[in-house]
Coordinates of C-alpha atoms in Angstrom, one line a residue:
X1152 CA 3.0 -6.6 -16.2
X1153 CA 0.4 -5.5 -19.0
X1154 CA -1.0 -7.9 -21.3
X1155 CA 1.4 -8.2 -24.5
X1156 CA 0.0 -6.3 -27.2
X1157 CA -2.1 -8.8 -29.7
X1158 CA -0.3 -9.7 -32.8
X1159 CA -2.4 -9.1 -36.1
X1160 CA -2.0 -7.7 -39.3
X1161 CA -3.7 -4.7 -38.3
X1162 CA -0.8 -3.5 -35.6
X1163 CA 0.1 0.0 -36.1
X1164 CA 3.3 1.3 -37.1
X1165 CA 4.0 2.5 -33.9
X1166 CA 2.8 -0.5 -32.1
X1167 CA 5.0 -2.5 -34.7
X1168 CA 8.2 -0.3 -33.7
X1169 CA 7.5 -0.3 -29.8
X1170 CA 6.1 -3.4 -28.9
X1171 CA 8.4 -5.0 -27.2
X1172 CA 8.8 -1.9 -24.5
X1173 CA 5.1 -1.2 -24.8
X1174 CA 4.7 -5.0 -23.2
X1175 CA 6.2 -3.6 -20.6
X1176 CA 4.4 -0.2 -19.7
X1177 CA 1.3 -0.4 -21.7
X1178 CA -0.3 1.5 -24.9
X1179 CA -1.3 3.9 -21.8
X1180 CA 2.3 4.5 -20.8
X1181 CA 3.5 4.5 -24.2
X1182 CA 1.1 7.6 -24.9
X1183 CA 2.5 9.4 -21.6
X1184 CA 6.1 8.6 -22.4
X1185 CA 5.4 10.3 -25.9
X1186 CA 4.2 13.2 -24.4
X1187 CA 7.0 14.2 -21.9
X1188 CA 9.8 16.5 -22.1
X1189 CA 13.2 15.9 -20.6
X1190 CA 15.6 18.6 -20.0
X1191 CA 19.8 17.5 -19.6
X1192 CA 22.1 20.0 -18.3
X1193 CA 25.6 19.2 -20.4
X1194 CA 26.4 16.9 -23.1
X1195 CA 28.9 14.6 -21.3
X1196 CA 29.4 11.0 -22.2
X1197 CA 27.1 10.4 -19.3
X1198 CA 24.5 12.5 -20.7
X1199 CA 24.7 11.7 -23.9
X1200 CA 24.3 8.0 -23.0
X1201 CA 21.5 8.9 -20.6
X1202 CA 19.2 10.4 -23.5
X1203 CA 20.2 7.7 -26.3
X1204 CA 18.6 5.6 -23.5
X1205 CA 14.7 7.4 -23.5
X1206 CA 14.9 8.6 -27.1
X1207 CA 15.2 5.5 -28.7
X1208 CA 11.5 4.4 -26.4
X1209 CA 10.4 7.4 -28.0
X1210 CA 10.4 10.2 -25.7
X1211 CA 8.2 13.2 -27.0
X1212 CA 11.4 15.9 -26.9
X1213 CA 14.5 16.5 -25.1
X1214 CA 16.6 20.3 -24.4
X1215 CA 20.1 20.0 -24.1
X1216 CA 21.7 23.2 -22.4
X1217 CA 25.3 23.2 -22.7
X1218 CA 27.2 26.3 -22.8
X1219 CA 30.3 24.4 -23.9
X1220 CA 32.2 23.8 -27.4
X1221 CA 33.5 20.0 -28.3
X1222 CA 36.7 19.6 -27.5
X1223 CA 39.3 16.8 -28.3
X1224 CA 38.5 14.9 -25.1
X1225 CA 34.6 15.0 -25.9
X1226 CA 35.7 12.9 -28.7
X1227 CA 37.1 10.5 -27.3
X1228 CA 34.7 9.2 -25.0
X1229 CA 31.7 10.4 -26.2
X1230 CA 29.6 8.4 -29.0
X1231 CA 27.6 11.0 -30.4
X1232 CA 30.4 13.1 -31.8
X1233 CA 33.0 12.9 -34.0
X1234 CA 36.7 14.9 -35.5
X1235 CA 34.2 17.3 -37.5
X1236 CA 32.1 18.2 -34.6
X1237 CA 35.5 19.5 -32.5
X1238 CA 34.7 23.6 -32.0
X1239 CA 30.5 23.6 -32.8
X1240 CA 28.6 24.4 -29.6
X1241 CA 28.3 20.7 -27.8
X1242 CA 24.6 21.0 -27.0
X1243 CA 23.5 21.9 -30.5
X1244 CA 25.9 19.0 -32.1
X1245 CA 25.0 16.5 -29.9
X1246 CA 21.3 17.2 -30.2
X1247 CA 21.6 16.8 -33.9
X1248 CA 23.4 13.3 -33.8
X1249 CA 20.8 12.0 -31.0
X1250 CA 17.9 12.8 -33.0
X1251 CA 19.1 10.9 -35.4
X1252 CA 17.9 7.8 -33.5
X1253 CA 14.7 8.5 -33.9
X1254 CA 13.3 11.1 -36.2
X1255 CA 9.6 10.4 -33.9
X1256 CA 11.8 12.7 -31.0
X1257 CA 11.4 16.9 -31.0
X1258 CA 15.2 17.7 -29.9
X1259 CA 16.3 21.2 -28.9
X1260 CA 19.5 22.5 -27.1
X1261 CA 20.3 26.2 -25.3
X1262 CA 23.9 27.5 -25.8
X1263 CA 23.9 28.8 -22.9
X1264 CA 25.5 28.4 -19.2
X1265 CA 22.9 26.4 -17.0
X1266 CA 23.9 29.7 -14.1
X1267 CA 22.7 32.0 -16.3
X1268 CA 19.4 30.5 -17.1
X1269 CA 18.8 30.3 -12.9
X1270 CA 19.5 33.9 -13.4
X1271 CA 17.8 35.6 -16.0
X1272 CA 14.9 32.6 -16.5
X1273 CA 14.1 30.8 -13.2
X1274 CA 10.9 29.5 -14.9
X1275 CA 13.1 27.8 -18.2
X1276 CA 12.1 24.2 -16.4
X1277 CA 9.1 24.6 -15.5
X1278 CA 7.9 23.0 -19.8
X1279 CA 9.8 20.0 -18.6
X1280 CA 8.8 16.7 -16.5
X1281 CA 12.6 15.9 -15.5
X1282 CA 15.2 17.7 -15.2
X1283 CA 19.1 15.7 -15.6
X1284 CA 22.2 17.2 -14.9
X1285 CA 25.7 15.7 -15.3
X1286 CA 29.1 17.3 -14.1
X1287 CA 28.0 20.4 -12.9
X1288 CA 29.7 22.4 -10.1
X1289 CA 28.7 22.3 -6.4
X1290 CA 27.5 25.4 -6.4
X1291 CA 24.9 24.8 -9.2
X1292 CA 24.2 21.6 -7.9
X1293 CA 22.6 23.5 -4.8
X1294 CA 21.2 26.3 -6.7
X1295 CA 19.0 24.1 -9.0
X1296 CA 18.6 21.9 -6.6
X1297 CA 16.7 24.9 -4.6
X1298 CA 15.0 25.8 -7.7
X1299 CA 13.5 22.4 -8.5
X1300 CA 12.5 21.3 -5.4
X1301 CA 10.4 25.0 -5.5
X1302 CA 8.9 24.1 -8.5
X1303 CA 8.7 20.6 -7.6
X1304 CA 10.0 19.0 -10.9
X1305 CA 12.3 16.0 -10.4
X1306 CA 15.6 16.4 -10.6
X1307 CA 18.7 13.4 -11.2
X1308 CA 22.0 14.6 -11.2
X1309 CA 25.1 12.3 -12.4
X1310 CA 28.8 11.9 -12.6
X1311 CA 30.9 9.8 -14.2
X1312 CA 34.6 10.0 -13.9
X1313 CA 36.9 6.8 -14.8
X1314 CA 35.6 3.4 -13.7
X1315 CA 33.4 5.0 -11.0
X1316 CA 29.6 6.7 -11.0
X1317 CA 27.0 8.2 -8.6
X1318 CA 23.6 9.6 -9.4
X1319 CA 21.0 11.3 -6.9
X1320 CA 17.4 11.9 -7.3
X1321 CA 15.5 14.5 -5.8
X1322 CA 12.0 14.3 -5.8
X1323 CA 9.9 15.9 -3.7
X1324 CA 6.7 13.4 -3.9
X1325 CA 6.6 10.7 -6.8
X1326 CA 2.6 8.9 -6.9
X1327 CA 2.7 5.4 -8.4
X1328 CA -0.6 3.5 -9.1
X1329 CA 1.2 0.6 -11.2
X1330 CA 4.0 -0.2 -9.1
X1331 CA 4.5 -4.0 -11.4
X1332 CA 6.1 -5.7 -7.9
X1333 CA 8.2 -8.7 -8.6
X1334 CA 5.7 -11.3 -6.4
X1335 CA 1.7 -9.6 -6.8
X1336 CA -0.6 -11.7 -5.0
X1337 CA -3.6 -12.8 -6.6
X1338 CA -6.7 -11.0 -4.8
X1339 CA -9.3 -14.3 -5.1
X1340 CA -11.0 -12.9 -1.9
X1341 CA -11.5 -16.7 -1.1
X1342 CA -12.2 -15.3 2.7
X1343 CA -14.4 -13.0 1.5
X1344 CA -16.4 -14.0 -1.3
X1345 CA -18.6 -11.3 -2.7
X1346 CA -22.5 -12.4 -3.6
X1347 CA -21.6 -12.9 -7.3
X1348 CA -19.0 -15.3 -6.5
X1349 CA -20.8 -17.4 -4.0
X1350 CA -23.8 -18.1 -6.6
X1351 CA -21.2 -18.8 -9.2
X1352 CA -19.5 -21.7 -6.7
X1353 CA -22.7 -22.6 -5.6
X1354 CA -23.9 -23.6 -9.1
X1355 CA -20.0 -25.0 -10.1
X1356 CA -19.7 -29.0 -10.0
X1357 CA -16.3 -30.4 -9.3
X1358 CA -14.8 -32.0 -12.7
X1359 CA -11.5 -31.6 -14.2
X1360 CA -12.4 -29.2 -16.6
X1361 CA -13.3 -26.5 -14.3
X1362 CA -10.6 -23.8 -13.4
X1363 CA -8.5 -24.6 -10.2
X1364 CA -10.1 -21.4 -8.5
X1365 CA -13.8 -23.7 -8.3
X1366 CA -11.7 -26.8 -6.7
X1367 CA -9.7 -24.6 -4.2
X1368 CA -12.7 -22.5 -3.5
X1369 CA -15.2 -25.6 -2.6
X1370 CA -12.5 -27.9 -0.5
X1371 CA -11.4 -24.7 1.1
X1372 CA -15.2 -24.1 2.7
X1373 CA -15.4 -28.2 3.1
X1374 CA -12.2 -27.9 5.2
X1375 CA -13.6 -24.3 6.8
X1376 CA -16.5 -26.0 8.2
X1377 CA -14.9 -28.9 9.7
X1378 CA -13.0 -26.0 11.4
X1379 CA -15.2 -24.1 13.5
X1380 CA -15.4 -21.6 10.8
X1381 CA -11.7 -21.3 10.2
X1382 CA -9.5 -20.2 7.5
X1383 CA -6.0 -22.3 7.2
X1384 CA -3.4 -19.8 8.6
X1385 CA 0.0 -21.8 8.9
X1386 CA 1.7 -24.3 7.0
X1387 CA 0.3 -27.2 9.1
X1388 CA -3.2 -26.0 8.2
X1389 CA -2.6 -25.7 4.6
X1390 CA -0.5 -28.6 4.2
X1391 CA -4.1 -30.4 5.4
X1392 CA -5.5 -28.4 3.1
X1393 CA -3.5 -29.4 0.4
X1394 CA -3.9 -33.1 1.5
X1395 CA -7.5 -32.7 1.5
X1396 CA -7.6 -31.8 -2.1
X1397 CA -5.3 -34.6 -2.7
X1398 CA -7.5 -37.2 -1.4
X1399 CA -10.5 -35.9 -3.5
X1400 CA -8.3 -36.8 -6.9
X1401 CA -9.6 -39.3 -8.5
X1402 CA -6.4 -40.3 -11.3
X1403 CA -4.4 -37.3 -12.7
X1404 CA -6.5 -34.1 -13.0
X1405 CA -4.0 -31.2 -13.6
X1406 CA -7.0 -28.5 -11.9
X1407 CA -6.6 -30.2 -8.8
X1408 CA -2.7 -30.6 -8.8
X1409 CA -2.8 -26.5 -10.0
X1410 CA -5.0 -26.4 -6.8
X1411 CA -2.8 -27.9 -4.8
X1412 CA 0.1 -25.6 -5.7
X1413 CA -1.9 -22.6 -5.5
X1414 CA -2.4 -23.0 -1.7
X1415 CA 0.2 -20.9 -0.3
X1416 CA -0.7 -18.0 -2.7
X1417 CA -4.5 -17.4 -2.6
X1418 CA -5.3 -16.1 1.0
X1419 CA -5.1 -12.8 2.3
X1420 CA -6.6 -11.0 -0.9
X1421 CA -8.6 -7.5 -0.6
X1422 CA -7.0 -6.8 2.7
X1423 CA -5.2 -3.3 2.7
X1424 CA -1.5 -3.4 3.3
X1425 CA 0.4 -1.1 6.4
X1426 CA 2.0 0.7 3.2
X1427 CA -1.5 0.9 1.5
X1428 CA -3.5 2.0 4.7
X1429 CA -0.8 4.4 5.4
X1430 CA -1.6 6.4 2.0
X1431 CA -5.4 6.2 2.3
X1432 CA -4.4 7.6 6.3
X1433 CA -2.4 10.1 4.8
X1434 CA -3.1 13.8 5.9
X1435 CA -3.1 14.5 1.7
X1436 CA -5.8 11.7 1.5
X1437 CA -8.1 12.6 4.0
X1438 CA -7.8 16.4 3.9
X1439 CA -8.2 16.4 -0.2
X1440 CA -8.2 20.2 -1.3
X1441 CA -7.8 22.1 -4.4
X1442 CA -4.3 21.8 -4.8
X1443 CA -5.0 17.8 -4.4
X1444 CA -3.9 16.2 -8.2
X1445 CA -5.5 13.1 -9.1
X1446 CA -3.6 10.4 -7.1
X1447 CA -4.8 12.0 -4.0
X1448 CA -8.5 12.4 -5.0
X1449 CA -7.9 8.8 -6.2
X1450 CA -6.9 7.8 -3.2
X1451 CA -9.6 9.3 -1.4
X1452 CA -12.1 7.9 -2.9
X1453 CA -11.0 5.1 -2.3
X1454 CA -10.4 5.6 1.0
X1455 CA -14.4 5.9 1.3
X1456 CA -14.8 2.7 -0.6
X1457 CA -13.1 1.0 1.7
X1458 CA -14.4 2.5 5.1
X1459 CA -18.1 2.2 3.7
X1460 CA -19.1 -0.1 0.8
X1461 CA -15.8 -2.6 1.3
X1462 CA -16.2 -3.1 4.8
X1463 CA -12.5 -2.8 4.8
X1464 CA -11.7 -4.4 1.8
X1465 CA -10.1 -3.0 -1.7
X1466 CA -11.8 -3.1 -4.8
X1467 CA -12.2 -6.1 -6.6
X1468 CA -9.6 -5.9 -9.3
X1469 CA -10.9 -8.2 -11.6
X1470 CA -7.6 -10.6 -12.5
X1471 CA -7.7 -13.9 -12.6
X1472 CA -4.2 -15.9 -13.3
X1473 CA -4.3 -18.5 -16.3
X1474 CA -6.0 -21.2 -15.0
X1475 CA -6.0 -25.3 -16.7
X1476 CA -9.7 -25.4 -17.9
X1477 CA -12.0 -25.2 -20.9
X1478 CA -12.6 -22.4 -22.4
X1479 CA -16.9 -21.8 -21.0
X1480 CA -15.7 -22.8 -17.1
X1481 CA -13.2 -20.0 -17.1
X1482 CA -14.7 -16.9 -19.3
X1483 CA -17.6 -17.8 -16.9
X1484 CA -15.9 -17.4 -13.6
X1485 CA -13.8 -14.6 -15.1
X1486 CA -17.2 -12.6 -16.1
X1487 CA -17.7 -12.7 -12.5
X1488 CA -14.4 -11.3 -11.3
X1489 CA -14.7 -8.9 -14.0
X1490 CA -18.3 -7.9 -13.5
X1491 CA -17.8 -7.1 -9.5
X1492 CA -14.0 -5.4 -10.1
X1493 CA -16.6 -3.0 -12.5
X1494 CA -19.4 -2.7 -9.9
X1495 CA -16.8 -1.5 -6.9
X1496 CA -14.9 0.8 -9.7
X1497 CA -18.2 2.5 -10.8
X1498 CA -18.5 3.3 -6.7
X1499 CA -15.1 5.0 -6.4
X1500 CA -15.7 6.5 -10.1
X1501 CA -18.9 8.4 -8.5
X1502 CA -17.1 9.4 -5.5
X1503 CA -14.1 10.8 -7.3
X1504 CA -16.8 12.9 -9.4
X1505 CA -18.8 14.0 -6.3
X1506 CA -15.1 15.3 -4.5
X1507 CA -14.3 17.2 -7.9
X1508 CA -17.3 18.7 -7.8
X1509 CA -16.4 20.2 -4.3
X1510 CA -13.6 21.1 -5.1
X1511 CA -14.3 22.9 -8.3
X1512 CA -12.1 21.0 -10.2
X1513 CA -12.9 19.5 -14.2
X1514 CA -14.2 16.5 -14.7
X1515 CA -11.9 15.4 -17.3
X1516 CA -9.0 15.3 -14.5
X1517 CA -9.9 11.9 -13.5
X1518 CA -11.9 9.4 -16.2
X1519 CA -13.3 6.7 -15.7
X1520 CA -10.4 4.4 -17.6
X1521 CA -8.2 6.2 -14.6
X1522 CA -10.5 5.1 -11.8
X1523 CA -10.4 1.2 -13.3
X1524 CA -7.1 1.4 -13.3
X1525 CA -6.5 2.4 -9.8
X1526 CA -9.0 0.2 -8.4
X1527 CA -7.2 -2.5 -10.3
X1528 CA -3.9 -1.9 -8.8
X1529 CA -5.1 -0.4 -5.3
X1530 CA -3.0 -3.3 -3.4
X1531 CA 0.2 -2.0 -4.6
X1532 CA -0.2 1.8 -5.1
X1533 CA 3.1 3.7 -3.7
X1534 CA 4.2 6.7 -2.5
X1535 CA 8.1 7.9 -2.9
X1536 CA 9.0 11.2 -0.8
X1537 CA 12.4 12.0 -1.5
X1538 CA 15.1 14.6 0.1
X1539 CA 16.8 17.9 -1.1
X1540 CA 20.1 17.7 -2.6
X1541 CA 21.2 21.1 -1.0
X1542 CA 20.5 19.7 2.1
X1543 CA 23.3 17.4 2.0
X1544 CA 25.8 20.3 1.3
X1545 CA 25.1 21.6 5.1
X1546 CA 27.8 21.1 7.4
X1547 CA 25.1 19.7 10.2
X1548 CA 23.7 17.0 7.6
X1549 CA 20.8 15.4 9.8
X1550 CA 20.8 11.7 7.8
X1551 CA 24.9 12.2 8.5
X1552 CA 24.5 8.7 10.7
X1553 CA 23.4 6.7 7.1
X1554 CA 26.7 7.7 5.9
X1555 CA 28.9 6.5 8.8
X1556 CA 26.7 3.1 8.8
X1557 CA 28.1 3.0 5.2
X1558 CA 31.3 3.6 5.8
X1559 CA 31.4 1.1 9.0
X1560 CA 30.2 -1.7 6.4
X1561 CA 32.5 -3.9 4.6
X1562 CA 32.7 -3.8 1.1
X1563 CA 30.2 -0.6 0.9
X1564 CA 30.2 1.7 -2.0
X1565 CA 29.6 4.5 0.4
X1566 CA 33.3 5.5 0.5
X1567 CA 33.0 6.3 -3.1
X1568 CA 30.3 8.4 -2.4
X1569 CA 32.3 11.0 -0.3
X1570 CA 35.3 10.6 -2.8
X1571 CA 32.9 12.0 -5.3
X1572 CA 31.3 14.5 -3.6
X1573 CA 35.2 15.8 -2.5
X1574 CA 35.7 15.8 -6.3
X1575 CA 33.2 18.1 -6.4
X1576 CA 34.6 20.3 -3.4
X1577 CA 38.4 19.9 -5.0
X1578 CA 37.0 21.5 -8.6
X1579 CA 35.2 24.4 -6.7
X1580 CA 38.3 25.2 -4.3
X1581 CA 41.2 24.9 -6.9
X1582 CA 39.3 25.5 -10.2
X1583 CA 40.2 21.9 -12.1
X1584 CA 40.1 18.4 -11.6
X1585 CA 42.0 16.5 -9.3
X1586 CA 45.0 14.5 -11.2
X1587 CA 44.4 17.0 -14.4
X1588 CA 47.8 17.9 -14.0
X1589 CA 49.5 16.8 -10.7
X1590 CA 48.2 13.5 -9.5
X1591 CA 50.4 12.7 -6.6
X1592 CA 49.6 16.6 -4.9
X1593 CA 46.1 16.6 -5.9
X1594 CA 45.9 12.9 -3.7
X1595 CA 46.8 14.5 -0.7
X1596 CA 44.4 17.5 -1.2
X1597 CA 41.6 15.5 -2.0
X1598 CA 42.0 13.1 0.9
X1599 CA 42.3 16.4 3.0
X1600 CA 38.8 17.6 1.6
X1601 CA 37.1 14.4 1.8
X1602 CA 38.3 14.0 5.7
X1603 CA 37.4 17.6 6.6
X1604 CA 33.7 16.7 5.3
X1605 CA 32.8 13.8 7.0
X1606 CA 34.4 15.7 9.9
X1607 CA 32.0 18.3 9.3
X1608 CA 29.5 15.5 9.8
X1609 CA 30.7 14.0 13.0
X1610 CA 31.9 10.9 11.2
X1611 CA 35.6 9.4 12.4
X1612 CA 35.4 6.2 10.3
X1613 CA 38.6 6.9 8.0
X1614 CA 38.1 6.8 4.5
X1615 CA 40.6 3.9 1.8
X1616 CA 43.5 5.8 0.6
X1617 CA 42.7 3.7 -2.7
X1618 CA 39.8 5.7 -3.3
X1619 CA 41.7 8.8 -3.4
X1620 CA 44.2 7.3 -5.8
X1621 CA 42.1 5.9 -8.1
X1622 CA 39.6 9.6 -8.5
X1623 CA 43.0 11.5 -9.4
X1624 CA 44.3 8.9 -11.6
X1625 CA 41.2 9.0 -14.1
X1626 CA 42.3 13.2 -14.0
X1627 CA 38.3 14.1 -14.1
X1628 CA 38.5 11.6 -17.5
X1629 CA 34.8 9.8 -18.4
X1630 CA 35.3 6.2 -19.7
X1631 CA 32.9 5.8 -22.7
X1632 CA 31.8 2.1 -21.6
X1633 CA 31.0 3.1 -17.5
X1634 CA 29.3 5.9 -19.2
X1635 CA 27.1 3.8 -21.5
X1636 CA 26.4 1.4 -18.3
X1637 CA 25.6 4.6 -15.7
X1638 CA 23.5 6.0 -18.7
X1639 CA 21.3 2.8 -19.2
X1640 CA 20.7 2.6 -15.4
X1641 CA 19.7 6.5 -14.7
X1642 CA 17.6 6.7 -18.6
X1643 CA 15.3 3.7 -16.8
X1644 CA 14.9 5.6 -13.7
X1645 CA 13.9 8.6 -15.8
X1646 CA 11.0 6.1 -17.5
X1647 CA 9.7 5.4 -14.5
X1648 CA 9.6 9.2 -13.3
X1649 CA 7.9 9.8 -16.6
X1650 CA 5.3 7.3 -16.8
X1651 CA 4.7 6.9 -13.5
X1652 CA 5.0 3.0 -13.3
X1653 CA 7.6 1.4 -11.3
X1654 CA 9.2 2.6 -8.0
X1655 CA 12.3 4.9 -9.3
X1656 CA 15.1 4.3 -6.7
X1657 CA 15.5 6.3 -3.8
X1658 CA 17.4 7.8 -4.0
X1659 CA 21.2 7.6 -4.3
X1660 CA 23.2 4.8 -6.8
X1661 CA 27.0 4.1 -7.1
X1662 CA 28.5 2.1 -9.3
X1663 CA 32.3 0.5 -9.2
X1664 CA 33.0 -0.5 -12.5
X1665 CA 36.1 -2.0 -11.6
X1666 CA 34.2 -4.7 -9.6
X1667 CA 30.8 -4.4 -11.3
X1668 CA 29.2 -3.4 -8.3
X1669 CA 26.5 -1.2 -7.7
X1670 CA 24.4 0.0 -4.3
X1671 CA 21.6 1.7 -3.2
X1672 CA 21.7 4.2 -0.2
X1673 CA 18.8 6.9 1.1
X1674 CA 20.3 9.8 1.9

């Protein structure tokens, strides 16, 4: 996580007004979040909710387009409108109460069917960074779907109807350099100490007021060379190790106890991940070109770094965790981190230059802050390649065998995923809703649908008649409060698209509000 921002009479208003988010994302993704533009496709409950959720962070601008006028039924589940709003165009009303929220937010809103704009301006999306759509048809589910993936802007689309909710993101390649995983490892490079580090250890005398790092680092090479030159690699080897530093306590020295803990989690740093080494193998790393953005240059870069001045290792990234010690002993040792993580970030700095320069690309695309930053979190850069949504409407769906595993588990969501996606079907064969005006008919015709699909897909797992039931009892009807909930969820997802920090799920989520549970699936 970033560093919380300092507290000090000097914080800026905006600072003051976002700091407790901005602890969270940085000043850096703050800035980026500021400057993005979100499109939503219908004012639903759902969407509404889904918006309140990234203006209120302070999202540069949203564009609702929404060809429809608030009716009574808006009213009743959605927050953001009112008896006074029933007749005015929904995307214009709703845009107006949402700003509200925060007068920092640009809002617009297009009164205008989301099929014509496919129509008559194909390139409408292309000014925005994500693209959210909420009870739209099948059919222009696929067409923007199409349209999207072409111009390869991210795309979440959403439903929420009674105590049930799905959402799907399509994205065709999502780079993330600060991924924030729950359990970082600390990258102490203990196994391989660079040449700044070993004169700093070298001149270090064991007391207890030096940082834990100096303790674990000089028992660790006392028990290496009684070794053979080994590093401890099980838990019988660093439980001696951990006994060793034990025996060298003399009375209570908290460094040597945080040693002593620290055992398990300071080996193995600098060493490129499978996930990691698959990026820098990537055919986008090594074959950079000039449609390459900055992730990929980035990446190979560092790529060269570590085939040539690493000798397989990442950059130093310059970290330390808070250490018991005073306050000389541990701005000393963290001088050093810092002053190597520099050195090997000044490398991959040059070599990103050198590759623009081939490519005849500016040199303001990548800075040097960028580089620091990548170099910095080069052990947990990600890569998220996501599916088509169209592609799931074909009849020979090729992921088909996820679905039946889903439906084959107990307790899985999954089933409500086809019951949705039949909803979907039923509205585009019989022009409503099921249960908008016959429930008990509408049952059997949805059940009918929802078999014939996952015939379509080779699937003979039968589906839970309660599923139907329960889809044409709501009669299409959004339920403010699983609305609010399925909002929250997706409006996080769309931060993370936005700034580009944290893995956005991938790439389908179902909730069950009547048990509170949600799941994941790839599909």
């Amino acid at each position: 996580m970033s560093s919380p921002a300092p507290k000090s009479p000097e914080m800026s208003d905006k600072n003051r007004k976002y700091d407790r988010q901005i602890r969270l994302w940085g000043e850096h993704g703050q800035t980026v979040l500021e400057n993005a533009q979100v499109c939503l496709i219908n004012a639903t409950a759902l969407g509404t909710e889904i918006l309140k959720g990234i203006v209120l962070p302070g999202i540069g601008g949203f564009t609702i387009v929404d060809h429809l006028p608030v009716t009574e039924e808006d009213v009743g589940c959605n927050f953001f409108l009112d008896l006074g709003s029933i007749g005015q165009p929904r995307a214009k009303r709703c845009m107006q109460l949402l700003q509200e929220l925060n007068p920092d937010v640009n809002g617009d809103y297009v009164d205008e069917h989301v099929e014509q704009l496919i129509d008559s301006q194909p390139d409408f999306f292309r000014s925005f960074d994500v693209v959210v759509a909420t009870s739209i048809s099948e059919r222009t589910i696929v067409r923007l779907s199409n349209v999207l993936w072409e111009q390869n802007i991210p795309l979440i689309i959403a439903r929420s109807v009674g105590f049930y909710g799905v959402a799907r993101l399509q994205v065709r390649e999502h780079c993330v350099v600060e991924t924030h995983p729950d359990s970082k490892q600390n990258d102490l490079r203990l196994e391989h100490p660079f040449e700044g580090l070993k004169k700093h250890m070298a001149d270090a005398e064991l007391t207890n007021k030096v940082p834990w790092l100096v303790v674990l680092y000089k028992i660790l090479y006392e028990w290496v060379a009684a070794h053979d030159g080994k590093f401890p690699s099980n838990y019988r080897e660093k439980l001696e190790l951990r006994e060793l530093i034990q025996s060298k306590m003399d009375g209570e020295k908290e460094n040597f106890e945080e040693a002593i803990r620290a055992v398990n989690s300071s080996f193995g740093g600098g060493i490129p991940s499978s996930s990691v080494l698959a990026i820098l193998d990537d055919d986008r790393c090594v074959n950079v070109n000039k449609e390459s953005n900055a992730f990929w240059i980035m990446a190979r870069a560092l790529k060269d770094f570590v085939d040539n001045e690493g000798n397989g290792l990442l950059p130093v990234p310059g970290v330390l965790p808070d250490m018991t010690a005073d306050t000389n002993s541990y701005i000393s040792l963290q001088t050093v981190y810092r002053s190597q993580a520099a050195h090997d970030a000044e490398i991959v700095f040059r070599r990103a230059r050198q590759l623009l320069k081939e490519l005849n690309k500016p040199n303001d695309l990548i800075t040097e802050k960028d580089v620091r930053l990548f170099c910095r979190e080069a052990a947990n850069i990600a890569i998220v390649r996501g599916s088509k949504i169209a592609d799931e409407f074909d009849k020979g769906y090729q992921r088909a065998s996820h679905i039946a595993s889903g439906l084959e588990t107990p307790s899985s969501l999954m089933g409500h995923y086809i019951m949705l996606r039949a909803l979907d079907r039923f509205q585009a064969d019989y022009g409503c809703v099921p249960g908008e005006s016959e429930a008990e008919s509408d049952t059997t015709r949805i059940k009918s649908l929802a078999g014939k699909m996952i015939s379509e897909w080779g699937i003979g797992t039968p589906l839970n008649d309660d599923l139907a039931h329960e889809i044409c009892r709501y009669g299409g009807a959004e339920i403010h409060s699983i609305s609010a909930y399925l909002g929250g969820c997706i409006a996080h997802e769309l931060i993370k698209l936005v700034t580009k920090q944290y893995r956005p799920f991938d790439n389908t989520f179902i909730y069950d509000g009547s048990t509170s549970q949600t799941e994941t699936y790839k599909l």
